[in-house]
Amino acid sequence: MSLEEKVGQLFVMHVYGHTATDPDPEDVDTNLRELGVRDAAELIARYRLGGVIYFGWAHNTRSPHQIAALSRGIQEAAAKALPSGVPVLISVDQEHGAVARVGAPATLLPGAMALGASGSYEHAREAARIAGTELHALGIRQDHAPDADVNIDPANPVIGVRSFGADPEAVAGFVAAQVEGYRSAGIATAAKHFPGHGDTTDDSHTELPHIHHTREEWDRFDAPPFRAAITAGVDSVMTAHIVVPALDPSGDPATLSYPIVTGILREELGYDGVVATDSLAMRGVRTKYGDDRVAVLALKAGVDQLLNPPRPQVAWDAVLRAVREGELTEERIEESVLRVLRMKARVGLLPEDGTAPQETTADSVGSVDSVVGSPAHRAAADRIAEATTTLLENPGSLLPLSPDTHRDVLVVGADPRSPSGTTGPPTTVLADALTGLGFTATALSTGTAPDATAVDRAVAAARGKDAVLVTTYNVATHTATARDNTQAANTALDTGPATEDTPAAEDGQIALVAALKATGVPVITLAVRNPYDVARLPAVDAALAAYCWTDVELRAAARVIAGRAAPRGRLPVPVRRADDPARVLYPIGHGLTY
């Protein structure tokens, strides 16, 4: 490889468009404006690119056949443009739950905290195997999952339900299980966000968080899931744009920290696989240094892959210049290139001896049809989801509901946009599911920040009903802002377009539940994201947690409410009292059944 191609192997970029060579005119314009190229083929040729990452907002994930065709086009473009013929590693951020880029008709599975609520490592392993099998059929060979953060702070605006829970050892078990499941399907994994993003109220997409754990606390709370991932054979570790003074007092984010990346991850934990940055477009990594320095400093820290630099030409030129001027040696670049090539070999893009590229295209059309969203996969997703729904309160044994006594049900409340844009809205999904179970259910959306008019409309609709089911969304998060659903700007690796949540979301949802309770109609709440909502809401007749709002979780919750399935989920995080956060309202492991 030339120096340029070696450097290109270290870059992973997004590109707009549904095809590699013929995107829509609007996507061509965006590519020219942001990336200086027209399409994926030009991007690969210009930067000798090693990796491409798919996003829904970049119009890469319209349908299974389109995704598979895009993957084939990208590999064909790489074969023509790259002298070495090394295939591109195509990746995606498909955690499932709150972060999903590939939507229906692909199988959507419960996310991390829901799996944590199931208490089953086998469910986590099976979910990862299913997800990986479907990604493989689409020509995708890496998933930026699982999330290895331990969600300690309930107000964490960026992790939350993306974490398996608050118990480090339990999270470690789930992380290891998912690494094993993905690897069994031929998919490279990425444990994130090292050294741990679970105890902060700041969002690294928009600011630079500080984690104030001592070294001993880091060893106890943050390290176990990453140790488990390494033991399980994780293919890459993604860094966090966070400052951890106990690990590096310089004030540099972990992504740019030699003491953290090389000193702790590589030397202390013994990890010699690929280290990738989180998106370099995120504000957390851009607060201290310019975009040219960030790429170079990440490589000097020990990173191998540079994800989504906001100004690709600037980052590319800076790395080449650093090598030519001696700040980085070519041998240092080759260390990272070899790690990347070994990862590509492990997922079948190269033979293990490195002699020649293998077949790299997505599976055939027939294979896509038989694998992606198959009946067996969808049935498994429903079965796994049934084990996750958590019944938190049921003081008067209202649940399970019976159509004989509570036939006429109003489903009202928050309708956050689907993570993949392909399911929902939640109130309608729940109403349809309950109707299919023998109830007469109607849906009324009030949004995540209902005003007085919306509350009055809901109260009027509730009169005469036998029960009201209220979906709630992040009531317990004190920093409920536009970042809470998909956390910020379109260019960030873990994000999509922001939603329109506002700080009024808390008061509006509380007012809605209180007003409905005052009607005398039995009220059930269903937290469709963070399970902490129950601590801030008025007392109701029953309260449940679903941990996400895609159809698979909502259908499972409907079956539990109707008594077609017993609630089996157990809290994987503690829920603290709103009036006294030092006291626990419901501990880890809490969950009722019938």
XYZ file of C-alpha atoms in Angstrom:
594
model
C 0.000 0.000 0.000
C 1.027 3.581 -0.586
C 1.079 5.919 2.389
C -2.171 7.456 1.144
C -3.907 4.085 1.062
C -2.571 3.172 4.497
C -3.949 6.408 5.928
C -7.254 5.820 4.121
C -7.679 2.469 5.864
C -7.922 4.372 9.163
C -10.872 6.541 8.121
C -14.542 5.581 8.428
C -16.980 8.064 6.903
C -20.646 8.481 6.120
C -21.903 9.485 2.698
C -25.351 10.594 1.599
C -27.364 8.515 -0.831
C -29.156 5.241 -1.391
C -26.751 4.020 -4.092
C -22.987 4.129 -4.486
C -22.951 5.916 -7.843
C -26.388 7.422 -8.491
C -27.773 9.157 -5.395
C -30.669 11.576 -5.528
C -29.759 15.118 -6.652
C -30.316 16.473 -3.128
C -27.852 13.939 -1.762
C -25.312 14.843 -4.445
C -25.583 18.480 -3.390
C -25.135 17.584 0.291
C -22.152 15.358 -0.467
C -20.485 18.106 -2.481
C -21.115 20.639 0.271
C -20.015 18.474 3.222
C -17.563 15.982 1.744
C -16.360 17.460 -1.540
C -17.494 14.428 -3.564
C -20.650 13.444 -5.407
C -21.212 9.910 -4.153
C -19.805 6.932 -2.268
C -17.639 5.802 -5.186
C -15.928 9.187 -5.342
C -15.510 9.253 -1.566
C -13.739 5.896 -1.593
C -11.502 6.909 -4.493
C -10.520 10.266 -3.015
C -9.655 9.043 0.474
C -8.712 5.385 -0.283
C -11.350 4.754 2.314
C -11.193 1.831 4.738
C -14.720 2.038 6.101
C -18.194 3.426 5.455
C -20.895 3.805 8.083
C -24.626 3.806 7.262
C -27.227 6.176 8.711
C -30.938 6.609 8.121
C -30.564 10.394 7.997
C -27.960 9.955 5.248
C -30.606 8.044 3.246
C -28.570 4.834 3.284
C -31.201 2.551 4.847
C -34.461 2.737 2.909
C -35.150 -0.991 2.521
C -33.321 -4.311 2.759
C -32.833 -4.735 -0.980
C -31.657 -1.147 -1.346
C -29.165 -1.573 1.511
C -27.809 -4.785 0.015
C -27.435 -3.103 -3.378
C -25.666 -0.130 -1.803
C -23.247 -2.501 -0.085
C -22.517 -4.262 -3.370
C -21.971 -0.928 -5.094
C -19.558 0.238 -2.406
C -17.464 -2.916 -2.677
C -17.432 -2.719 -6.463
C -16.262 0.885 -6.207
C -13.511 -0.120 -3.773
C -12.314 -2.908 -6.068
C -11.923 -0.383 -8.885
C -10.475 2.506 -6.890
C -8.109 0.912 -4.379
C -4.835 -0.434 -5.811
C -4.604 -3.049 -3.056
C -8.170 -4.235 -3.653
C -8.855 -4.284 0.093
C -12.631 -4.279 0.665
C -14.386 -1.569 2.622
C -15.637 -2.422 6.123
C -19.290 -1.352 6.112
C -20.678 -0.630 9.557
C -23.821 0.654 11.235
C -24.992 1.851 14.625
C -27.665 -0.790 15.219
C -27.858 -1.167 18.989
C -31.608 -1.852 18.765
C -34.002 -0.180 21.152
C -33.390 3.575 21.221
C -30.663 3.499 18.537
C -31.542 1.675 15.330
C -30.618 2.713 11.784
C -32.091 -0.246 9.906
C -35.825 -0.440 10.460
C -38.735 -2.640 9.500
C -39.137 -4.937 7.645
C -35.844 -5.933 9.274
C -36.356 -7.454 12.691
C -36.343 -4.881 15.490
C -35.277 -6.309 18.826
C -35.399 -5.081 22.423
C -32.592 -2.704 23.304
C -29.936 -3.035 25.978
C -31.850 -1.962 29.101
C -34.833 -4.069 28.083
C -32.526 -7.067 27.716
C -31.063 -6.188 31.091
C -34.585 -6.294 32.523
C -35.027 -9.800 31.125
C -32.126 -10.983 33.273
C -31.172 -13.453 30.553
C -27.742 -13.519 28.972
C -29.106 -16.067 26.533
C -31.731 -13.590 25.327
C -28.974 -11.016 24.788
C -26.845 -13.531 22.894
C -29.783 -14.628 20.721
C -30.786 -11.040 19.971
C -27.241 -10.237 18.841
C -27.082 -13.362 16.688
C -30.352 -12.453 14.968
C -29.303 -8.839 14.490
C -25.917 -9.907 13.157
C -27.363 -12.470 10.770
C -29.601 -9.837 9.201
C -26.839 -7.238 8.976
C -24.569 -9.798 7.322
C -27.198 -10.442 4.651
C -27.207 -6.702 3.907
C -23.465 -6.571 3.324
C -22.781 -4.929 6.690
C -19.881 -6.480 8.583
C -19.611 -4.376 11.744
C -22.140 -3.205 14.301
C -21.118 -0.429 16.686
C -22.532 -2.382 19.596
C -22.843 -3.419 22.369
C -22.959 -0.435 24.699
C -20.693 -1.240 27.657
C -21.543 1.829 29.738
C -22.933 1.338 33.246
C -25.805 3.814 33.584
C -25.325 5.169 37.090
C -26.902 8.643 36.689
C -30.669 8.571 35.983
C -30.355 12.006 34.329
C -27.751 10.770 31.849
C -28.919 12.386 28.593
C -26.884 10.302 26.164
C -26.818 6.707 27.502
C -29.872 5.799 29.613
C -31.672 2.813 28.105
C -28.749 2.200 25.751
C -27.033 0.654 28.789
C -27.846 -2.824 30.085
C -28.191 -1.406 33.585
C -26.501 -0.054 36.698
C -24.883 -3.221 38.061
C -21.350 -3.504 36.618
C -21.154 -7.284 36.830
C -24.556 -7.774 35.225
C -23.685 -5.317 32.448
C -20.423 -7.202 31.925
C -22.326 -10.452 31.423
C -24.697 -8.919 28.892
C -21.869 -7.258 26.993
C -19.962 -10.537 26.729
C -23.096 -12.367 25.580
C -23.746 -9.860 22.818
C -20.140 -9.927 21.635
C -20.463 -13.704 21.351
C -23.792 -13.465 19.541
C -22.601 -10.984 16.939
C -19.358 -12.839 16.344
C -21.275 -16.088 15.763
C -23.031 -14.303 12.888
C -19.770 -13.051 11.365
C -20.172 -9.471 12.570
C -17.430 -7.387 14.166
C -18.390 -5.757 17.450
C -17.539 -2.444 19.096
C -17.764 -2.064 22.861
C -18.404 1.562 23.770
C -17.794 4.174 25.148
C -14.389 3.649 26.797
C -13.544 4.366 29.586
C -17.266 4.637 30.482
C -19.962 7.240 29.777
C -22.560 6.137 32.327
C -22.204 8.658 35.152
C -22.742 12.117 33.696
C -25.531 14.617 33.111
C -23.651 16.106 30.144
C -23.953 15.007 26.523
C -20.694 14.600 24.605
C -22.507 15.397 21.369
C -22.945 18.978 22.513
C -20.349 19.530 25.278
C -17.337 17.915 26.950
C -18.484 15.863 29.968
C -16.320 15.247 33.020
C -16.532 11.948 34.894
C -15.478 12.406 38.506
C -14.925 8.779 39.471
C -11.799 8.003 41.436
C -9.494 5.390 39.981
C -10.925 2.894 42.468
C -14.486 3.774 41.432
C -13.554 3.400 37.778
C -12.140 -0.050 38.458
C -15.330 -1.018 40.309
C -18.035 0.575 38.172
C -16.761 1.252 34.648
C -14.053 -1.284 33.901
C -15.848 -4.668 34.311
C -17.905 -4.543 31.072
C -14.851 -3.619 29.003
C -12.789 -6.353 30.633
C -15.579 -8.810 29.811
C -15.783 -7.599 26.229
C -12.053 -8.096 25.754
C -12.220 -11.594 27.227
C -15.125 -12.424 24.891
C -13.071 -11.352 21.859
C -14.510 -7.939 21.065
C -13.267 -6.701 17.686
C -13.049 -3.002 18.511
C -13.430 -0.612 21.403
C -14.912 2.833 20.820
C -13.599 5.735 22.849
C -15.695 8.370 24.615
C -15.274 12.111 24.286
C -15.163 12.567 28.052
C -12.621 13.857 30.552
C -11.751 11.547 33.445
C -9.249 13.423 35.639
C -8.474 10.365 37.760
C -7.278 8.543 34.639
C -5.673 11.507 32.887
C -5.370 14.895 34.635
C -4.446 16.729 31.410
C -8.033 17.722 30.610
C -7.909 15.938 27.257
C -10.909 13.827 26.260
C -10.316 10.088 26.447
C -10.293 9.840 22.651
C -7.107 11.932 22.598
C -5.546 10.568 25.795
C -2.421 8.406 25.572
C -2.674 7.478 29.282
C -6.230 6.189 28.760
C -6.069 4.582 25.302
C -2.557 3.169 25.413
C -1.786 3.195 29.120
C -5.012 1.673 30.422
C -6.833 0.027 27.511
C -3.840 -1.478 25.756
C -1.217 -1.935 28.475
C -3.277 -2.536 31.635
C -6.250 -4.354 30.100
C -4.096 -6.110 27.502
C -6.236 -5.145 24.517
C -4.568 -5.292 21.092
C -7.591 -5.027 18.825
C -8.930 -2.020 16.951
C -9.616 1.165 18.891
C -12.070 3.513 17.180
C -13.095 7.033 18.017
C -16.675 8.029 18.513
C -17.756 10.498 15.844
C -15.172 13.237 15.489
C -17.992 15.618 14.558
C -19.218 15.610 18.158
C -18.637 18.766 20.147
C -17.025 16.907 23.042
C -13.876 16.133 21.057
C -13.726 19.521 19.285
C -13.728 21.861 22.291
C -9.980 21.955 22.915
C -8.294 21.365 19.546
C -8.970 22.100 15.890
C -10.238 19.448 13.489
C -6.756 19.024 11.999
C -5.165 18.299 15.372
C -7.913 15.997 16.633
C -7.216 13.295 14.035
C -3.463 13.375 14.650
C -3.761 13.437 18.434
C -6.183 10.472 18.379
C -3.634 8.405 16.462
C -0.852 9.495 18.816
C -3.018 8.382 21.737
C -3.258 4.877 20.276
C -6.495 5.002 18.258
C -6.730 3.053 14.977
C -9.961 4.203 13.308
C -11.092 7.816 12.848
C -14.876 7.983 12.562
C -16.722 10.735 10.745
C -14.303 13.656 10.829
C -16.430 16.765 10.204
C -13.980 18.075 7.592
C -12.566 14.958 5.927
C -10.030 16.731 3.729
C -8.647 18.651 6.699
C -8.261 15.487 8.795
C -6.830 13.469 5.908
C -4.271 16.128 5.014
C -3.320 16.575 8.681
C -2.515 12.882 9.152
C -0.465 12.730 5.949
C 1.394 15.890 6.949
C 2.079 14.518 10.437
C 3.705 11.435 8.895
C 5.729 13.374 6.330
C 6.953 15.813 8.979
C 7.820 13.072 11.466
C 5.183 13.731 14.145
C 3.733 10.287 13.335
C 5.904 7.515 11.952
C 4.809 5.362 9.059
C 5.400 2.376 11.326
C 2.809 3.771 13.731
C 0.307 4.049 10.870
C 1.079 0.485 9.820
C 0.324 -0.805 13.338
C -3.208 0.537 13.014
C -3.593 -0.631 9.425
C -2.666 -4.175 10.446
C -5.245 -4.126 13.241
C -7.909 -2.953 10.791
C -6.930 -5.606 8.242
C -7.029 -8.336 10.884
C -10.565 -7.250 11.800
C -11.572 -7.335 8.140
C -10.122 -10.833 7.844
C -12.070 -12.017 10.899
C -15.376 -11.051 9.273
C -14.521 -12.659 5.935
C -13.521 -9.608 3.934
C -9.961 -10.929 3.610
C -8.471 -14.407 3.910
C -6.628 -15.002 7.141
C -3.268 -15.180 5.316
C -3.923 -11.864 3.540
C -3.249 -13.278 0.071
C -6.255 -11.896 -1.827
C -9.655 -10.322 -1.178
C -12.605 -12.643 -0.786
C -16.130 -12.198 -2.121
C -17.469 -9.160 -0.281
C -20.902 -8.446 -1.691
C -24.141 -8.668 0.194
C -26.146 -11.860 0.002
C -28.393 -12.615 -2.947
C -31.860 -11.156 -3.309
C -33.365 -14.477 -2.295
C -31.165 -14.653 0.769
C -32.150 -11.139 1.838
C -35.805 -12.119 1.540
C -35.367 -15.303 3.537
C -33.201 -13.813 6.299
C -34.092 -10.169 6.912
C -37.254 -9.920 8.987
C -37.927 -13.643 8.697
C -40.914 -15.086 10.569
C -38.558 -17.010 12.849
C -36.619 -13.860 13.736
C -39.766 -11.825 14.377
C -41.187 -14.578 16.567
C -37.962 -14.684 18.559
C -38.066 -10.893 18.994
C -41.619 -11.105 20.369
C -40.630 -13.929 22.715
C -37.600 -12.040 24.022
C -39.615 -8.824 24.444
C -42.205 -10.595 26.588
C -39.481 -11.254 29.159
C -38.571 -7.563 29.412
C -41.790 -5.699 30.292
C -41.577 -4.708 33.967
C -44.592 -4.218 36.237
C -43.580 -1.628 38.823
C -46.856 -0.893 40.608
C -50.221 -2.660 40.775
C -51.595 -1.711 44.211
C -55.225 -2.636 43.604
C -54.515 -5.566 41.264
C -56.053 -3.712 38.333
C -53.795 -5.657 36.022
C -54.206 -7.813 34.148
C -57.055 -6.041 32.427
C -59.964 -8.115 31.178
C -62.185 -7.150 28.237
C -65.083 -8.379 30.348
C -64.618 -5.605 32.933
C -62.463 -2.952 31.217
C -63.230 -3.282 27.527
C -63.232 0.396 26.543
C -59.646 1.699 26.828
C -58.169 5.073 25.916
C -54.466 5.050 25.005
C -53.049 8.528 25.388
C -49.698 10.224 25.837
C -46.261 10.586 24.300
C -45.593 9.507 20.726
C -41.813 9.892 20.206
C -40.605 9.228 16.694
C -39.395 5.698 16.033
C -35.602 5.301 16.312
C -35.537 3.859 12.805
C -38.447 5.899 11.461
C -40.324 2.730 10.523
C -42.597 1.911 13.478
C -45.220 3.574 15.632
C -46.690 5.883 16.682
C -46.727 4.244 20.123
C -50.279 5.152 21.135
C -51.624 3.739 17.882
C -49.528 0.561 18.127
C -50.769 -0.057 21.672
C -54.394 0.680 20.774
C -54.235 -1.679 17.801
C -52.581 -4.391 19.879
C -55.184 -4.123 22.631
C -57.996 -4.172 20.084
C -56.540 -7.360 18.668
C -56.664 -8.811 22.179
C -60.402 -8.207 22.561
C -60.545 -4.625 23.846
C -62.069 -1.577 22.223
C -59.102 0.776 22.288
C -58.677 4.248 20.834
C -55.505 6.323 20.559
C -54.981 10.004 21.321
C -51.496 11.514 21.083
C -50.648 14.394 23.425
C -46.914 14.545 22.700
C -44.041 14.613 25.168
C -44.894 18.131 26.366
C -48.716 18.349 26.521
C -50.082 21.824 27.123
C -53.325 22.649 28.936
C -55.371 22.234 25.753
C -53.960 18.760 25.140
C -54.603 17.780 28.762
C -58.205 19.001 28.554
C -58.715 17.054 25.333
C -57.392 13.893 26.964
C -59.613 14.349 30.028
C -62.664 14.760 27.802
C -61.746 11.633 25.844
C -61.266 9.650 29.080
C -64.744 10.253 30.408
C -66.822 7.118 30.109
C -63.847 4.853 29.452
C -63.161 1.755 31.504
C -59.424 2.446 31.742
C -56.771 4.840 30.462
C -53.281 3.794 29.411
C -50.784 6.687 29.410
C -47.444 6.443 27.606
C -44.750 8.558 29.289
C -41.354 9.574 27.962
C -38.416 10.709 30.121
C -40.461 12.372 32.830
C -37.677 11.690 35.305
C -34.892 13.262 33.240
C -34.223 16.725 34.604
C -32.412 17.736 31.430
C -35.265 16.892 29.064
C -34.202 18.841 25.999
C -34.071 18.288 22.287
C -31.071 15.994 22.708
C -32.978 13.400 24.718
C -34.411 11.302 21.913
C -31.520 10.903 19.547
C -29.102 13.346 21.123
C -28.166 16.123 18.809
C -26.690 16.839 15.439
C -27.138 14.711 12.334
C -23.422 14.138 11.875
C -22.765 12.462 15.221
C -22.132 8.730 15.160
C -24.704 7.777 17.767
C -27.351 10.228 16.594
C -30.001 11.196 14.130
C -32.086 14.320 13.752
C -33.092 15.816 17.102
C -36.672 15.745 18.283
C -38.644 18.559 19.808
C -38.705 17.624 23.481
C -38.539 20.647 25.774
C -38.064 21.179 29.496
C -41.841 21.501 29.687
C -42.072 17.763 29.003
C -41.871 16.926 32.697
C -44.575 19.297 33.936
C -46.884 18.565 31.019
C -46.755 14.799 31.438
C -47.189 15.057 35.208
C -50.191 17.344 34.711
C -51.668 14.923 32.177
C -51.467 11.933 34.519
C -52.817 13.950 37.455
C -55.774 15.227 35.441
C -56.624 11.770 34.141
C -56.374 10.315 37.629
C -58.810 12.980 38.858
C -61.485 11.694 36.447
C -61.870 8.547 38.556
C -61.130 6.319 35.576
C -58.416 3.720 36.359
C -55.054 4.945 35.052
C -52.107 2.814 33.907
C -48.774 4.377 32.966
C -46.253 2.827 30.615
C -42.769 4.381 30.529
C -41.641 3.952 26.943
C -38.049 5.033 27.518
C -36.358 5.471 30.907
C -37.988 3.503 33.748
C -37.387 6.355 36.199
C -40.672 8.081 35.208
C -42.640 6.322 37.929
C -40.836 8.290 40.661
C -42.089 11.650 39.407
C -45.647 10.814 38.454
C -48.731 10.882 40.702
C -49.818 7.563 42.185
C -51.761 5.532 39.624
C -53.526 2.192 39.508
C -50.657 0.433 37.721
C -47.269 1.396 36.312
C -45.049 -0.476 33.859
C -41.766 0.057 32.016
C -41.154 -0.964 28.404
C -37.663 0.591 27.946
C -38.338 1.536 24.317
C -41.145 2.528 21.985
C -40.643 0.395 18.895
C -43.431 -1.992 18.019
C -41.848 -5.137 19.476
C -41.677 -3.683 23.008
C -45.141 -2.130 22.771
C -46.831 -5.298 21.544
C -45.218 -7.202 24.401
C -46.442 -4.601 26.906
C -49.967 -4.904 25.502
C -49.891 -8.671 25.984
C -48.744 -8.206 29.575
C -51.452 -5.616 30.288
C -54.069 -7.959 28.853
C -52.807 -10.945 30.817
C -51.746 -12.860 27.730
C -48.227 -12.877 29.145
C -47.028 -12.603 32.726
C -44.774 -9.648 33.537
C -41.298 -11.081 34.009
C -39.009 -8.069 33.671
C -36.986 -6.861 36.652
C -35.476 -3.403 37.021
C -31.828 -3.394 35.909
C -31.388 0.057 37.495
C -32.564 1.497 40.810
C -35.380 4.041 40.740
C -34.763 6.750 43.332
C -37.368 8.925 44.986
C -37.929 12.255 43.278
C -38.283 14.103 46.589
C -35.243 12.433 48.175
C -32.786 11.006 45.609
C -30.680 9.505 48.386
C -33.500 7.011 49.007
C -34.353 4.196 46.630
C -37.999 3.819 45.695
C -37.507 0.575 43.775
C -34.187 -1.311 43.863
C -32.455 -3.242 41.125
C -34.382 -6.485 40.712
C -37.798 -5.035 41.537
C -40.666 -6.291 39.430
C -44.150 -7.607 40.131
C -45.950 -10.427 38.398
C -49.286 -12.225 38.292
